[in-house]
Amino acid sequence: MLLLAIETSCDETGIALIQADGGLRAPKFKVLQNAVSSQIPLHRPFGGVVPNLAKREHLKALPLLYAQVMGEGANAARLWKKIDAITVTVGPGLEPALWTGIEFAKQLAQTQKKPLIAANHLEGHLYSFLLPAAAPKSSASRAPKIIFPAVALIVSGGHTILLRMESFSKWKRLGETRDDAAGEAFDKVARLLELPYPGGPEIEKLARTGNPAAIAFPRPMMREKNWDFSFSGLKTAVLYYCREHPRADKADVAASFQAAAIEVLVRKTIRAAETCGARSVILCGGVAANKALRSRLKRDAAAHDAALFVPEFKYNLDNAAMIGVAGWFAHMRKKHYPLVADGGMEI
Ligand code: KG4
Ligand code: ZN
C-alpha cells in the first residue's frame, strides 16, 4: 500500500510518501519521501508555538512540500496512479494547525479520488521506531523484530504516557503526567536558564558540560505505586534554586535537572516493564531524541532482559513519515477516526 501522509499538528509541516507491506503481524515500511519544514525559527522569539502563526505557515508550506514530494505534471500524475490512500493527522495538537492539514488532504482526496484516512499523532510517535534508517533503494525495509508484551513511553512536548502493548493494535494506558509533559518541563527550565526555544536540545547540550550530581532536585512521584508522572514540581524546584542561587553554574543546573527528569522517566518505565513482564521497551516522542535518556533506558532495560526500541533520530521529532505508518495501522485495524481536528485526541 502506497500512502501520501500529511502532518500539521504543531510547528512542523510534513508530507511523506510511505510504502507499507506485511500485514499487522510483520509490518514493513519504506520511506520514499519525507519532507519536513520546521517553523522553529519563526516561533523562537515568542518562546513557544503561536497557534495562528503556525496555521499561516502550514498554509504556505503545504503546497511547497507537496511539489517537492510529488514533482509536477506527468511525474505527479504517474505517482497518483500508484497511491492507494491519503492520510492526515487529526489530533492531538493545535486545532487551527490541524485543520490546515485536514483541509489540504480533503481537497487532494476529492480531486484525485482517493480514500482519506485520519491518523492519530501519538500513534505516529508510537510506531515511529518501525521506520527504516536506510535510503529506500538500498533498504530491505525490514522492521525490527519486537516481542510483546511491550511497555511504551511516549515523551513529547505535550504528552508523557506509559502504555502496555499486547500487540501492534492492542494496548492499555498505564499512566500519564498529571501536570506538565516532560518536554514541556525541558522547555520551561530552558527558558529559566535563558536558553532558546525549543529547550530540550539546548538543555541536553548544556548538560554535557555540567555535573548531574551538583544539585539534588526532587524526583516527583518516582517511588509512588502508580504509573503517573508529575514534572511541574521539578520545574518549580529549579525556579526556586535559580532565584536563591543567582550565580549558580547553568550547566550544573541543566545537568542536575536533566538527571532528575531522566531518572523518574526511566525508573517508572522499567518498573512498569517488570510488572508487565515486558520483553521490549519502546521510547518515542520528541524527548526520545535525548541521548542521555536513550542510553540510560537502554542500559536499564537490558539489565531486565528487555530490548529497547527507539526511532531513528530523524523520526523522533514531528514528521509525516510516522503519520503514514499511523494511517496504515488505523486502516489495517479498521480504526476510523473522524476527519475533524481533535486537539485533545487520546491514544
Ligand atoms: O514530539 P515533538 O516534536 O512535538 C510534540 O508532539 O510535542 O516533541 C517536542 C518536544 C519539545 O518539548 C522539545 O523540547 C523536546 O521534545 N525535545 C527534547 C530533545 N529534543 C526535543 N527534550 C529533551 N532532549 C532533547 N534532545
Ligand atoms: Zn509530536
mmCIF file of C-alpha atoms in Angstrom, residues 83-275:
data_model
loop_
_atom_site.group_PDB
_atom_site.id
_atom_site.type_symbol
_atom_site.label_atom_id
_atom_site.label_comp_id
_atom_site.label_asym_id
_atom_site.label_seq_id
_atom_site.Cartn_x
_atom_site.Cartn_y
_atom_site.Cartn_z
ATOM 1 C CA ILE A 83 -1.013 5.986 -4.466
ATOM 2 C CA ASP A 84 -3.683 3.973 -2.646
ATOM 3 C CA ALA A 85 -4.724 6.471 0.021
ATOM 4 C CA ILE A 86 -4.021 9.771 1.720
ATOM 5 C CA THR A 87 -3.610 10.002 5.488
ATOM 6 C CA VAL A 88 -3.582 13.089 7.682
ATOM 7 C CA THR A 89 -3.092 13.877 11.383
ATOM 8 C CA VAL A 90 -6.412 14.813 13.017
ATOM 9 C CA GLY A 91 -5.092 15.142 16.606
ATOM 10 C CA PRO A 92 -3.864 15.726 19.180
ATOM 11 C CA GLY A 93 -2.332 19.150 18.529
ATOM 12 C CA LEU A 94 -3.249 22.758 17.859
ATOM 13 C CA GLU A 95 -6.643 22.778 16.196
ATOM 14 C CA PRO A 96 -6.047 25.719 13.793
ATOM 15 C CA ALA A 97 -2.857 23.952 12.674
ATOM 16 C CA LEU A 98 -4.547 20.550 12.383
ATOM 17 C CA TRP A 99 -7.321 21.987 10.200
ATOM 18 C CA THR A 100 -4.838 23.248 7.581
ATOM 19 C CA GLY A 101 -3.610 19.693 7.022
ATOM 20 C CA ILE A 102 -7.095 18.196 7.079
ATOM 21 C CA GLU A 103 -8.468 20.676 4.527
ATOM 22 C CA PHE A 104 -5.437 20.212 2.280
ATOM 23 C CA ALA A 105 -5.828 16.419 2.462
ATOM 24 C CA LYS A 106 -9.579 16.580 1.823
ATOM 25 C CA GLN A 107 -9.047 18.622 -1.303
ATOM 26 C CA LEU A 108 -6.435 16.193 -2.627
ATOM 27 C CA ALA A 109 -8.680 13.225 -1.839
ATOM 28 C CA GLN A 110 -11.504 14.835 -3.758
ATOM 29 C CA THR A 111 -9.540 15.849 -6.847
ATOM 30 C CA GLN A 112 -7.539 12.609 -7.006
ATOM 31 C CA LYS A 113 -10.481 10.398 -5.961
ATOM 32 C CA LYS A 114 -8.514 8.607 -3.228
ATOM 33 C CA PRO A 115 -9.655 7.415 0.196
ATOM 34 C CA LEU A 116 -8.672 9.610 3.132
ATOM 35 C CA ILE A 117 -7.564 8.066 6.444
ATOM 36 C CA ALA A 118 -7.482 10.012 9.729
ATOM 37 C CA ALA A 119 -4.317 9.397 11.783
ATOM 38 C CA ASN A 120 -3.517 9.913 15.471
ATOM 39 C CA HIS A 121 -0.274 11.861 16.033
ATOM 40 C CA LEU A 122 0.564 9.890 19.203
ATOM 41 C CA GLU A 123 0.203 6.612 17.320
ATOM 42 C CA GLY A 124 2.617 8.102 14.801
ATOM 43 C CA HIS A 125 5.206 8.562 17.559
ATOM 44 C CA LEU A 126 4.446 5.101 18.963
ATOM 45 C CA TYR A 127 5.092 3.339 15.636
ATOM 46 C CA SER A 128 7.976 5.562 14.508
ATOM 47 C CA PHE A 129 10.633 3.028 15.559
ATOM 48 C CA LEU A 130 9.408 0.846 12.676
ATOM 49 C CA LEU A 131 10.688 3.330 10.103
ATOM 50 C CA PRO A 132 13.913 2.125 8.488
ATOM 51 C CA ALA A 133 17.107 4.142 8.714
ATOM 52 C CA ALA A 134 18.472 3.499 5.263
ATOM 53 C CA ALA A 135 17.564 5.155 1.986
ATOM 54 C CA PRO A 136 14.752 3.365 0.131
ATOM 55 C CA LYS A 137 16.871 1.932 -2.691
ATOM 56 C CA SER A 138 19.411 0.153 -0.530
ATOM 57 C CA SER A 139 16.988 -0.762 2.216
ATOM 58 C CA ALA A 140 15.273 -4.097 2.518
ATOM 59 C CA SER A 141 12.962 -2.122 4.854
ATOM 60 C CA ARG A 142 12.900 -4.933 7.352
ATOM 61 C CA ALA A 143 11.228 -3.714 10.526
ATOM 62 C CA PRO A 144 12.895 -4.504 13.858
ATOM 63 C CA LYS A 145 11.644 -7.692 15.493
ATOM 64 C CA ILE A 146 9.732 -6.683 18.560
ATOM 65 C CA ILE A 147 8.491 -9.152 21.137
ATOM 66 C CA PHE A 148 5.286 -8.418 23.037
ATOM 67 C CA PRO A 149 4.189 -7.592 25.649
ATOM 68 C CA ALA A 150 5.983 -4.281 25.448
ATOM 69 C CA VAL A 151 5.919 -1.140 27.530
ATOM 70 C CA ALA A 152 5.958 2.139 25.602
ATOM 71 C CA LEU A 153 6.965 5.542 26.943
ATOM 72 C CA ILE A 154 5.705 8.420 24.813
ATOM 73 C CA VAL A 155 7.518 11.619 25.822
ATOM 74 C CA SER A 156 6.888 14.753 23.804
ATOM 75 C CA GLY A 157 6.218 18.439 24.261
ATOM 76 C CA GLY A 158 2.570 17.781 25.045
ATOM 77 C CA HIS A 159 2.499 14.237 26.450
ATOM 78 C CA THR A 160 4.129 11.819 28.864
ATOM 79 C CA ILE A 161 2.308 8.494 28.636
ATOM 80 C CA LEU A 162 3.113 4.908 29.618
ATOM 81 C CA LEU A 163 1.383 2.123 27.675
ATOM 82 C CA ARG A 164 1.340 -1.641 27.987
ATOM 83 C CA MET A 165 1.182 -3.144 24.485
ATOM 84 C CA GLU A 166 -0.032 -6.676 23.725
ATOM 85 C CA SER A 167 0.459 -6.238 20.004
ATOM 86 C CA PHE A 168 0.719 -3.503 17.392
ATOM 87 C CA SER A 169 -3.016 -2.975 17.663
ATOM 88 C CA LYS A 170 -3.855 -3.630 21.293
ATOM 89 C CA TRP A 171 -2.663 -1.587 24.244
ATOM 90 C CA LYS A 172 -3.700 -0.144 27.573
ATOM 91 C CA ARG A 173 -2.744 3.178 29.120
ATOM 92 C CA LEU A 174 -0.884 2.562 32.359
ATOM 93 C CA GLY A 175 -0.356 6.183 33.345
ATOM 94 C CA GLU A 176 0.469 9.690 32.228
ATOM 95 C CA THR A 177 1.621 13.047 33.536
ATOM 96 C CA ARG A 178 -0.715 14.789 35.948
ATOM 97 C CA ASP A 179 0.580 18.241 35.021
ATOM 98 C CA ASP A 180 3.411 19.239 32.670
ATOM 99 C CA ALA A 181 4.723 16.922 29.960
ATOM 100 C CA ALA A 182 8.413 16.011 30.145
ATOM 101 C CA GLY A 183 9.234 18.061 27.024
ATOM 102 C CA GLU A 184 7.314 20.999 28.454
ATOM 103 C CA ALA A 185 9.482 20.812 31.607
ATOM 104 C CA PHE A 186 12.643 20.836 29.453
ATOM 105 C CA ASP A 187 11.272 23.853 27.564
ATOM 106 C CA LYS A 188 10.317 25.745 30.750
ATOM 107 C CA VAL A 189 13.621 25.080 32.512
ATOM 108 C CA ALA A 190 15.441 26.182 29.356
ATOM 109 C CA ARG A 191 13.525 29.460 29.464
ATOM 110 C CA LEU A 192 14.564 29.933 33.111
ATOM 111 C CA LEU A 193 18.167 29.467 32.017
ATOM 112 C CA GLU A 194 17.610 31.939 29.156
ATOM 113 C CA LEU A 195 18.128 29.289 26.501
ATOM 114 C CA PRO A 196 16.223 29.496 23.199
ATOM 115 C CA TYR A 197 13.088 27.506 22.271
ATOM 116 C CA PRO A 198 12.747 24.531 21.973
ATOM 117 C CA GLY A 199 14.608 23.924 25.194
ATOM 118 C CA GLY A 200 15.104 20.151 25.122
ATOM 119 C CA PRO A 201 18.102 20.051 22.780
ATOM 120 C CA GLU A 202 19.586 23.176 24.436
ATOM 121 C CA ILE A 203 19.370 21.651 27.925
ATOM 122 C CA GLU A 204 20.915 18.442 26.632
ATOM 123 C CA LYS A 205 23.821 20.345 25.051
ATOM 124 C CA LEU A 206 24.481 22.450 28.155
ATOM 125 C CA ALA A 207 24.081 19.445 30.479
ATOM 126 C CA ARG A 208 27.058 17.742 28.800
ATOM 127 C CA THR A 209 29.398 20.248 30.415
ATOM 128 C CA GLY A 210 27.705 20.248 33.835
ATOM 129 C CA ASN A 211 27.694 17.993 36.893
ATOM 130 C CA PRO A 212 24.459 15.971 37.151
ATOM 131 C CA ALA A 213 25.071 15.403 40.867
ATOM 132 C CA ALA A 214 25.693 19.092 41.666
ATOM 133 C CA ILE A 215 22.130 19.831 42.809
ATOM 134 C CA ALA A 216 19.722 17.325 44.373
ATOM 135 C CA PHE A 217 16.491 18.220 42.577
ATOM 136 C CA PRO A 218 13.359 16.253 43.565
ATOM 137 C CA ARG A 219 12.278 13.096 41.702
ATOM 138 C CA PRO A 220 8.491 13.643 41.759
ATOM 139 C CA MET A 221 6.308 10.527 42.093
ATOM 140 C CA MET A 222 9.267 8.231 41.433
ATOM 141 C CA ARG A 223 8.507 5.893 44.302
ATOM 142 C CA GLU A 224 4.715 6.094 44.194
ATOM 143 C CA LYS A 225 2.995 2.853 43.290
ATOM 144 C CA ASN A 226 1.309 4.042 40.131
ATOM 145 C CA TRP A 227 2.394 4.779 36.567
ATOM 146 C CA ASP A 228 1.737 8.511 36.588
ATOM 147 C CA PHE A 229 4.261 11.331 36.347
ATOM 148 C CA SER A 230 4.478 14.929 37.515
ATOM 149 C CA PHE A 231 7.006 17.468 36.267
ATOM 150 C CA SER A 232 5.621 20.776 37.417
ATOM 151 C CA GLY A 233 7.152 20.474 40.923
ATOM 152 C CA LEU A 234 10.560 19.706 39.439
ATOM 153 C CA LYS A 235 10.346 22.806 37.233
ATOM 154 C CA THR A 236 9.360 24.900 40.294
ATOM 155 C CA ALA A 237 12.272 23.453 42.284
ATOM 156 C CA VAL A 238 14.622 24.618 39.514
ATOM 157 C CA LEU A 239 12.982 28.057 39.550
ATOM 158 C CA TYR A 240 13.462 28.448 43.332
ATOM 159 C CA TYR A 241 17.023 27.163 43.156
ATOM 160 C CA CYS A 242 17.914 29.693 40.456
ATOM 161 C CA ARG A 243 16.300 32.515 42.461
ATOM 162 C CA GLU A 244 18.233 31.590 45.578
ATOM 163 C CA HIS A 245 21.489 30.977 43.704
ATOM 164 C CA PRO A 246 21.654 33.654 41.009
ATOM 165 C CA ARG A 247 25.316 32.810 40.392
ATOM 166 C CA ALA A 248 24.727 29.073 40.042
ATOM 167 C CA ASP A 249 26.522 27.393 37.174
ATOM 168 C CA LYS A 250 23.879 26.993 34.455
ATOM 169 C CA ALA A 251 25.473 23.819 33.136
ATOM 170 C CA ASP A 252 25.189 22.242 36.599
ATOM 171 C CA VAL A 253 21.533 23.295 36.832
ATOM 172 C CA ALA A 254 20.797 21.855 33.370
ATOM 173 C CA ALA A 255 22.656 18.616 34.109
ATOM 174 C CA SER A 256 21.016 18.169 37.528
ATOM 175 C CA PHE A 257 17.538 18.896 36.166
ATOM 176 C CA GLN A 258 18.048 16.504 33.251
ATOM 177 C CA ALA A 259 19.316 13.795 35.604
ATOM 178 C CA ALA A 260 16.196 14.160 37.794
ATOM 179 C CA ALA A 261 13.776 14.084 34.845
ATOM 180 C CA ILE A 262 15.526 11.095 33.255
ATOM 181 C CA GLU A 263 15.699 9.150 36.492
ATOM 182 C CA VAL A 264 11.949 9.438 37.055
ATOM 183 C CA LEU A 265 11.140 8.514 33.437
ATOM 184 C CA VAL A 266 13.500 5.544 33.387
ATOM 185 C CA ARG A 267 12.721 4.140 36.834
ATOM 186 C CA LYS A 268 8.962 4.214 36.302
ATOM 187 C CA THR A 269 9.211 2.754 32.815
ATOM 188 C CA ILE A 270 11.468 -0.069 33.997
ATOM 189 C CA ARG A 271 9.199 -0.804 36.961
ATOM 190 C CA ALA A 272 6.235 -0.939 34.557
ATOM 191 C CA ALA A 273 8.194 -3.301 32.303
ATOM 192 C CA GLU A 274 8.993 -5.529 35.273
ATOM 193 C CA THR A 275 5.393 -5.608 36.466
#
